[in-house]
């Protein structure tokens, strides 16, 4: 087995430094030297370390014939061609669990910020608008009906947090979760029709592309709010922008977008929308834990050809 490591895409600086210093890793160039680099080194690469931002698409995988493992820094790996990896017996590891708390915390923060308009109120104060008029009334969060699309680890952690706010919870997942105390909805549209806040916590990729389409957003309706800490691809973003501009839904809290880091310009002026720069897992503590888990996966693969936290499709 080839033990050569390749970094694909930007990584947390300390992780990139460790890979170079401790593992003598190569770094895939992102310029016109890439083809020559791959011609020279592609056949020697045994493992790739990457993130969901870049991943290993099929065309890159095809140029790495000795590839045995893809170590993904992040829980989402939708930019890696999982089918191609499975067909070739390439393992993929991700970093589940260690980021669940921070991503769930972000979902709650986004919901409170969006309904109570906290970021907009901060702008109001900074602009010097708090002179005589009081701030416009906002919407209460506690007790709102919350629907969660994707009741995996993160969806469950979000549900637990909202329960503490007295919110009735329902959910939609590909399959009903056995033993779950929450009401199951057979489709995202059925779920959206019955809730005030629709939270997206499902994985990205082709299976969930535009799972939340115009029909689902219309079912959420003019009093409903969308919170997305999953992937931009899960939502029909054009329909979302249209409905936000026309009052078809009440507001949205977004950490993810279709074409990051591009954020639709139309949303910039809207105070009923909170826009975050894909920061959900971005705390010192969680990113350190993700880094450690990525390195533990790499060490395990180098030691015995397995990984600690394989993704389900290729374990
Ligand atoms: C990113 C995320 O991976 O884990 C995920 O799927 O979306 C984030 O944690 C993180 O930004 C690293 O690139």
Tab-separated table of C-alpha atoms and ligand atoms in Angstrom:
chain	number	residue	atom	x	y	z
A	1	UNK	CA	0.000	0.000	0.000
A	2	UNK	CA	1.230	3.462	-0.898
A	3	UNK	CA	1.648	5.659	2.175
A	4	UNK	CA	2.061	8.999	0.382
A	5	UNK	CA	-0.380	11.649	1.652
A	6	UNK	CA	-1.889	14.420	-0.470
A	7	UNK	CA	-3.614	17.572	0.809
A	8	UNK	CA	-6.478	18.586	-1.493
A	9	UNK	CA	-7.813	22.117	-1.018
A	10	UNK	CA	-7.187	24.550	1.824
A	11	UNK	CA	-7.108	23.105	5.346
A	12	UNK	CA	-6.995	24.563	8.842
A	13	UNK	CA	-3.434	25.956	8.947
A	14	UNK	CA	-2.320	23.817	11.907
A	15	UNK	CA	-3.591	20.659	10.197
A	16	UNK	CA	-1.858	21.579	6.946
A	17	UNK	CA	1.377	22.238	8.858
A	18	UNK	CA	1.160	18.893	10.682
A	19	UNK	CA	0.572	17.048	7.419
A	20	UNK	CA	3.631	18.616	5.846
A	21	UNK	CA	5.927	18.373	8.859
A	22	UNK	CA	4.920	15.033	10.399
A	23	UNK	CA	3.649	13.133	7.348
A	24	UNK	CA	5.723	14.732	4.579
A	25	UNK	CA	2.461	15.291	2.694
A	26	UNK	CA	2.256	16.805	-0.763
A	27	UNK	CA	-0.165	19.628	-1.559
A	28	UNK	CA	-2.224	19.491	-4.751
A	29	UNK	CA	-1.573	22.709	-6.671
A	30	UNK	CA	-4.559	24.801	-7.616
A	31	UNK	CA	-3.014	26.395	-10.707
A	32	UNK	CA	-1.815	25.359	-14.161
A	33	UNK	CA	0.900	23.127	-12.679
A	34	UNK	CA	-1.741	20.693	-11.412
A	35	UNK	CA	-1.724	18.384	-14.455
A	36	UNK	CA	2.066	18.031	-14.400
A	37	UNK	CA	1.976	17.490	-10.607
A	38	UNK	CA	-0.576	14.698	-10.970
A	39	UNK	CA	1.349	13.110	-13.839
A	40	UNK	CA	4.426	12.998	-11.588
A	41	UNK	CA	2.878	12.116	-8.211
A	42	UNK	CA	-0.666	10.861	-8.837
A	43	UNK	CA	0.254	7.166	-8.927
A	44	UNK	CA	2.062	7.360	-5.575
A	45	UNK	CA	-0.772	8.848	-3.518
A	46	UNK	CA	-2.247	6.492	-0.893
A	47	UNK	CA	-4.451	8.883	1.077
A	48	UNK	CA	-6.004	12.300	0.585
A	49	UNK	CA	-6.860	14.771	3.347
A	50	UNK	CA	-9.526	17.254	2.307
A	51	UNK	CA	-12.702	19.080	3.388
A	52	UNK	CA	-16.279	19.263	2.186
A	53	UNK	CA	-15.377	22.504	0.459
A	54	UNK	CA	-13.124	20.721	-2.047
A	55	UNK	CA	-13.448	16.944	-1.738
A	56	UNK	CA	-12.283	14.386	-4.277
A	57	UNK	CA	-14.436	14.452	-7.410
A	58	UNK	CA	-14.371	11.526	-9.841
A	59	UNK	CA	-11.938	13.157	-12.297
A	60	UNK	CA	-9.339	13.683	-9.566
A	61	UNK	CA	-9.903	10.206	-8.131
A	62	UNK	CA	-9.240	8.731	-11.568
A	63	UNK	CA	-5.777	10.258	-11.476
A	64	UNK	CA	-4.949	8.636	-8.133
A	65	UNK	CA	-4.848	4.919	-8.987
A	66	UNK	CA	-3.292	3.826	-5.653
A	67	UNK	CA	-5.725	5.795	-3.509
A	68	UNK	CA	-6.858	3.865	-0.415
A	69	UNK	CA	-8.464	6.481	1.819
A	70	UNK	CA	-10.027	9.932	1.776
A	71	UNK	CA	-9.859	11.639	5.156
A	72	UNK	CA	-12.481	14.388	5.244
A	73	UNK	CA	-12.198	17.229	7.756
A	74	UNK	CA	-15.910	17.863	8.347
A	75	UNK	CA	-19.019	15.750	8.694
A	76	UNK	CA	-20.308	16.506	5.173
A	77	UNK	CA	-18.505	14.904	2.228
A	78	UNK	CA	-20.875	15.683	-0.641
A	79	UNK	CA	-18.054	17.084	-2.806
A	80	UNK	CA	-16.371	13.652	-2.850
A	81	UNK	CA	-17.657	11.140	-5.390
A	82	UNK	CA	-18.826	8.475	-2.959
A	83	UNK	CA	-19.984	6.067	-5.671
A	84	UNK	CA	-16.618	6.157	-7.435
A	85	UNK	CA	-14.880	5.615	-4.079
A	86	UNK	CA	-17.153	2.701	-3.194
A	87	UNK	CA	-16.648	1.108	-6.619
A	88	UNK	CA	-12.876	1.256	-6.126
A	89	UNK	CA	-12.866	0.228	-2.471
A	90	UNK	CA	-11.534	3.619	-1.344
A	91	UNK	CA	-12.402	4.308	2.308
A	92	UNK	CA	-13.813	7.691	3.319
A	93	UNK	CA	-13.722	8.994	6.878
A	94	UNK	CA	-15.443	12.114	8.187
A	95	UNK	CA	-15.603	13.884	11.569
A	96	UNK	CA	-19.029	13.119	13.062
A	97	UNK	CA	-20.116	13.786	16.673
A	98	UNK	CA	-17.360	16.226	17.610
A	99	UNK	CA	-19.119	19.093	15.797
A	100	UNK	CA	-22.707	18.211	16.665
A	101	UNK	CA	-23.000	20.629	19.609
A	102	UNK	CA	-21.641	23.659	17.770
A	103	UNK	CA	-23.738	23.080	14.650
A	104	UNK	CA	-26.868	22.594	16.764
A	105	UNK	CA	-26.025	25.687	18.829
A	106	UNK	CA	-25.726	27.659	15.593
A	107	UNK	CA	-29.161	26.494	14.439
A	108	UNK	CA	-30.693	27.774	17.681
A	109	UNK	CA	-28.755	31.031	17.443
A	110	UNK	CA	-29.917	31.540	13.862
A	111	UNK	CA	-33.536	30.858	14.793
A	112	UNK	CA	-33.478	33.318	17.684
A	113	UNK	CA	-31.617	35.919	15.641
A	114	UNK	CA	-34.010	35.572	12.706
A	115	UNK	CA	-37.274	35.683	14.666
A	116	UNK	CA	-36.147	38.303	17.207
A	117	UNK	CA	-34.126	40.241	14.602
A	118	UNK	CA	-31.131	40.593	16.900
A	119	UNK	CA	-28.538	41.258	14.187
A	120	UNK	CA	-30.865	43.807	12.599
A	121	UNK	CA	-31.380	45.436	16.022
A	122	UNK	CA	-27.618	45.641	16.498
A	123	UNK	CA	-27.370	47.432	13.146
A	124	UNK	CA	-30.219	49.738	14.266
A	125	UNK	CA	-28.278	50.742	17.395
A	126	UNK	CA	-24.968	51.182	15.556
A	127	UNK	CA	-26.648	53.356	12.914
A	128	UNK	CA	-27.800	55.690	15.692
A	129	UNK	CA	-31.479	54.978	14.970
A	130	UNK	CA	-32.355	54.352	18.648
A	131	UNK	CA	-33.286	57.931	19.339
A	132	UNK	CA	-36.983	58.137	20.025
A	133	UNK	CA	-38.705	55.317	18.228
A	134	UNK	CA	-38.522	51.920	19.858
A	135	UNK	CA	-37.455	48.907	17.822
A	136	UNK	CA	-40.275	47.243	15.836
A	137	UNK	CA	-41.841	44.223	17.523
A	138	UNK	CA	-40.466	40.822	16.570
A	139	UNK	CA	-41.636	37.198	16.828
A	140	UNK	CA	-41.536	34.926	19.890
A	141	UNK	CA	-39.380	31.778	19.625
A	142	UNK	CA	-40.443	29.745	22.690
A	143	UNK	CA	-43.336	27.446	21.929
A	144	UNK	CA	-43.097	27.708	18.147
A	145	UNK	CA	-43.706	24.493	16.220
A	146	UNK	CA	-40.366	23.281	14.882
A	147	UNK	CA	-39.936	20.872	11.958
A	148	UNK	CA	-36.568	19.271	11.336
A	149	UNK	CA	-35.550	17.853	7.972
A	150	UNK	CA	-32.994	15.136	8.731
A	151	UNK	CA	-33.133	13.621	12.217
A	152	UNK	CA	-29.530	12.393	12.373
A	153	UNK	CA	-27.100	13.312	15.130
A	154	UNK	CA	-27.258	17.037	14.412
A	155	UNK	CA	-31.022	17.090	13.816
A	156	UNK	CA	-31.547	15.277	17.112
A	157	UNK	CA	-29.306	17.745	18.974
A	158	UNK	CA	-31.294	20.626	17.487
A	159	UNK	CA	-34.557	18.960	18.540
A	160	UNK	CA	-33.299	18.510	22.121
A	161	UNK	CA	-32.376	22.184	22.327
A	162	UNK	CA	-35.721	23.370	20.944
A	163	UNK	CA	-37.542	21.114	23.409
A	164	UNK	CA	-36.024	23.242	26.186
A	165	UNK	CA	-37.814	26.214	24.589
A	166	UNK	CA	-41.136	24.374	24.875
A	167	UNK	CA	-41.327	23.854	21.108
A	168	UNK	CA	-43.314	20.896	19.772
A	169	UNK	CA	-41.034	18.971	17.383
A	170	UNK	CA	-41.807	17.062	14.229
A	171	UNK	CA	-39.450	15.801	11.537
A	172	UNK	CA	-38.977	14.333	8.107
A	173	UNK	CA	-36.199	11.867	7.278
A	174	UNK	CA	-35.813	9.308	4.502
A	175	UNK	CA	-37.094	6.768	6.999
A	176	UNK	CA	-39.046	7.123	10.203
A	177	UNK	CA	-36.661	6.952	13.182
A	178	UNK	CA	-37.671	4.011	15.404
A	179	UNK	CA	-38.438	5.065	18.961
A	180	UNK	CA	-38.343	8.799	18.225
A	181	UNK	CA	-40.764	10.794	20.404
A	182	UNK	CA	-41.343	13.286	17.589
A	183	UNK	CA	-44.125	13.235	14.997
A	184	UNK	CA	-43.013	11.966	11.593
A	185	UNK	CA	-44.067	13.712	8.384
A	186	UNK	CA	-44.030	11.673	5.182
A	187	UNK	CA	-42.668	14.516	3.035
A	188	UNK	CA	-40.860	17.851	3.493
A	189	UNK	CA	-44.006	19.647	2.229
A	190	UNK	CA	-46.221	17.893	4.797
A	191	UNK	CA	-43.728	18.860	7.505
A	192	UNK	CA	-43.476	22.479	6.332
A	193	UNK	CA	-47.263	22.880	6.273
A	194	UNK	CA	-47.497	22.051	9.991
A	195	UNK	CA	-44.632	24.088	11.486
A	196	UNK	CA	-43.543	27.672	12.162
A	197	UNK	CA	-39.810	27.036	11.867
A	198	UNK	CA	-38.387	24.568	9.343
A	199	UNK	CA	-34.799	23.582	10.164
A	200	UNK	CA	-32.634	21.807	7.600
A	201	UNK	CA	-30.152	19.353	9.097
A	202	UNK	CA	-29.897	16.740	6.379
A	203	UNK	CA	-26.782	15.798	4.418
A	204	UNK	CA	-26.053	17.330	1.026
A	205	UNK	CA	-25.403	15.571	-2.269
A	206	UNK	CA	-27.532	14.385	-5.168
A	207	UNK	CA	-30.035	12.560	-2.930
A	208	UNK	CA	-31.170	15.783	-1.257
A	209	UNK	CA	-30.682	18.293	-4.105
A	210	UNK	CA	-33.580	20.817	-3.890
A	211	UNK	CA	-35.417	18.614	-1.408
A	212	UNK	CA	-36.798	21.928	-0.184
A	213	UNK	CA	-38.235	23.337	-3.382
A	214	UNK	CA	-40.745	26.112	-4.054
A	215	UNK	CA	-43.664	23.873	-3.105
A	216	UNK	CA	-42.139	23.135	0.305
A	217	UNK	CA	-41.392	26.807	0.919
A	218	UNK	CA	-44.918	27.768	-0.103
A	219	UNK	CA	-46.226	25.165	2.342
A	220	UNK	CA	-44.146	26.845	5.066
A	221	UNK	CA	-45.976	30.008	4.115
A	222	UNK	CA	-45.945	33.743	4.940
A	223	UNK	CA	-45.671	33.135	8.708
A	224	UNK	CA	-42.994	30.456	8.446
A	225	UNK	CA	-39.221	30.688	8.879
A	226	UNK	CA	-36.473	28.607	7.257
A	227	UNK	CA	-33.217	27.817	9.075
A	228	UNK	CA	-30.460	26.120	7.069
A	229	UNK	CA	-27.268	24.794	8.667
A	230	UNK	CA	-27.071	21.814	6.268
A	231	UNK	CA	-26.017	22.506	2.679
A	232	UNK	CA	-27.137	25.167	0.211
A	233	UNK	CA	-27.891	22.465	-2.336
A	234	UNK	CA	-30.788	21.194	-0.193
A	235	UNK	CA	-32.820	24.336	-1.008
A	236	UNK	CA	-33.959	25.820	-4.307
A	237	UNK	CA	-32.207	29.095	-3.559
A	238	UNK	CA	-33.830	31.037	-6.412
A	239	UNK	CA	-37.270	30.116	-5.090
A	240	UNK	CA	-36.179	31.013	-1.544
A	241	UNK	CA	-34.967	34.464	-2.621
A	242	UNK	CA	-38.157	35.044	-4.585
A	243	UNK	CA	-40.387	34.096	-1.646
A	244	UNK	CA	-38.360	36.191	0.810
A	245	UNK	CA	-38.670	39.212	-1.477
A	246	UNK	CA	-42.406	38.775	-1.983
A	247	UNK	CA	-43.412	37.829	1.570
A	248	UNK	CA	-44.060	34.210	0.622
A	249	UNK	CA	-42.187	33.188	3.766
A	250	UNK	CA	-41.553	35.277	6.877
A	251	UNK	CA	-37.779	35.032	7.075
A	252	UNK	CA	-34.687	32.859	6.886
A	253	UNK	CA	-31.519	32.182	8.840
A	254	UNK	CA	-28.820	30.825	6.551
A	255	UNK	CA	-25.332	29.472	7.212
A	256	UNK	CA	-24.996	27.786	3.802
A	257	UNK	CA	-25.648	28.747	0.168
A	258	UNK	CA	-25.741	27.225	-3.284
A	259	UNK	CA	-22.467	28.686	-4.502
A	260	UNK	CA	-20.366	29.639	-1.488
A	261	UNK	CA	-18.987	32.180	-0.833
A	262	UNK	CA	-21.480	33.917	-3.127
A	263	UNK	CA	-24.553	35.196	-1.253
A	264	UNK	CA	-27.526	36.415	-3.309
A	265	UNK	CA	-27.262	40.214	-3.469
A	266	UNK	CA	-31.042	40.580	-3.097
A	267	UNK	CA	-30.821	39.238	0.480
A	268	UNK	CA	-28.328	41.814	1.732
A	269	UNK	CA	-30.919	44.509	2.443
A	270	UNK	CA	-33.476	42.248	4.145
A	271	UNK	CA	-33.746	42.501	7.947
A	272	UNK	CA	-35.826	39.317	8.110
A	273	UNK	CA	-32.842	37.333	6.855
A	274	UNK	CA	-29.723	36.449	8.856
A	275	UNK	CA	-26.695	35.611	6.747
A	276	UNK	CA	-23.780	33.666	8.242
A	277	UNK	CA	-20.567	32.663	6.434
A	278	UNK	CA	-20.763	28.837	6.888
A	279	UNK	CA	-19.435	29.067	10.444
A	280	UNK	CA	-21.515	26.453	12.262
A	281	UNK	CA	-18.632	24.203	13.365
A	282	UNK	CA	-16.223	27.105	13.632
A	283	UNK	CA	-15.170	27.281	17.264
A	284	UNK	CA	-11.657	26.799	18.606
A	285	UNK	CA	-12.744	23.744	20.593
A	286	UNK	CA	-14.686	21.996	17.832
A	287	UNK	CA	-12.220	22.661	15.040
A	288	UNK	CA	-9.419	21.297	17.284
A	289	UNK	CA	-11.484	18.158	17.895
A	290	UNK	CA	-12.178	17.813	14.161
A	291	UNK	CA	-8.466	18.176	13.438
A	292	UNK	CA	-7.575	15.510	15.997
A	293	UNK	CA	-10.191	13.105	14.633
A	294	UNK	CA	-8.964	13.627	11.064
A	295	UNK	CA	-5.404	12.851	12.184
A	296	UNK	CA	-6.583	9.837	14.197
A	297	UNK	CA	-8.299	8.520	11.067
A	298	UNK	CA	-5.153	9.038	9.029
A	299	UNK	CA	-2.996	7.309	11.674
A	300	UNK	CA	-5.367	4.375	11.824
A	301	UNK	CA	-5.301	3.994	8.065
A	302	UNK	CA	-1.500	4.120	8.016
A	303	UNK	CA	-1.396	1.543	10.847
A	304	UNK	CA	-3.850	-1.071	9.605
A	305	UNK	CA	-5.649	0.124	6.475
A	306	UNK	CA	-8.930	0.941	8.254
A	307	UNK	CA	-10.394	4.238	9.493
A	308	UNK	CA	-12.023	5.067	12.836
A	309	UNK	CA	-15.090	6.906	11.566
A	310	UNK	CA	-15.942	5.597	8.097
A	311	UNK	CA	-18.903	7.108	6.273
A	312	UNK	CA	-21.737	4.583	5.930
A	313	UNK	CA	-21.584	4.233	2.140
A	314	UNK	CA	-18.039	2.849	2.072
A	315	UNK	CA	-17.505	1.233	5.466
B	1	LIG	C1	-16.963	22.362	7.278
B	1	LIG	C2	-19.140	21.470	7.507
B	1	LIG	O1	-16.576	21.083	7.034
B	1	LIG	O2	-18.595	19.536	8.714
B	1	LIG	C3	-19.174	20.016	7.751
B	1	LIG	O3	-19.803	19.326	6.940
B	1	LIG	O4	-19.854	21.988	6.723
B	1	LIG	C4	-18.144	22.312	8.217
B	1	LIG	O5	-17.831	21.802	9.457
B	1	LIG	C5	-15.850	23.111	7.818
B	1	LIG	O6	-16.084	24.398	7.411
B	1	LIG	C6	-14.527	22.652	7.308
B	1	LIG	O7	-14.289	23.081	6.018
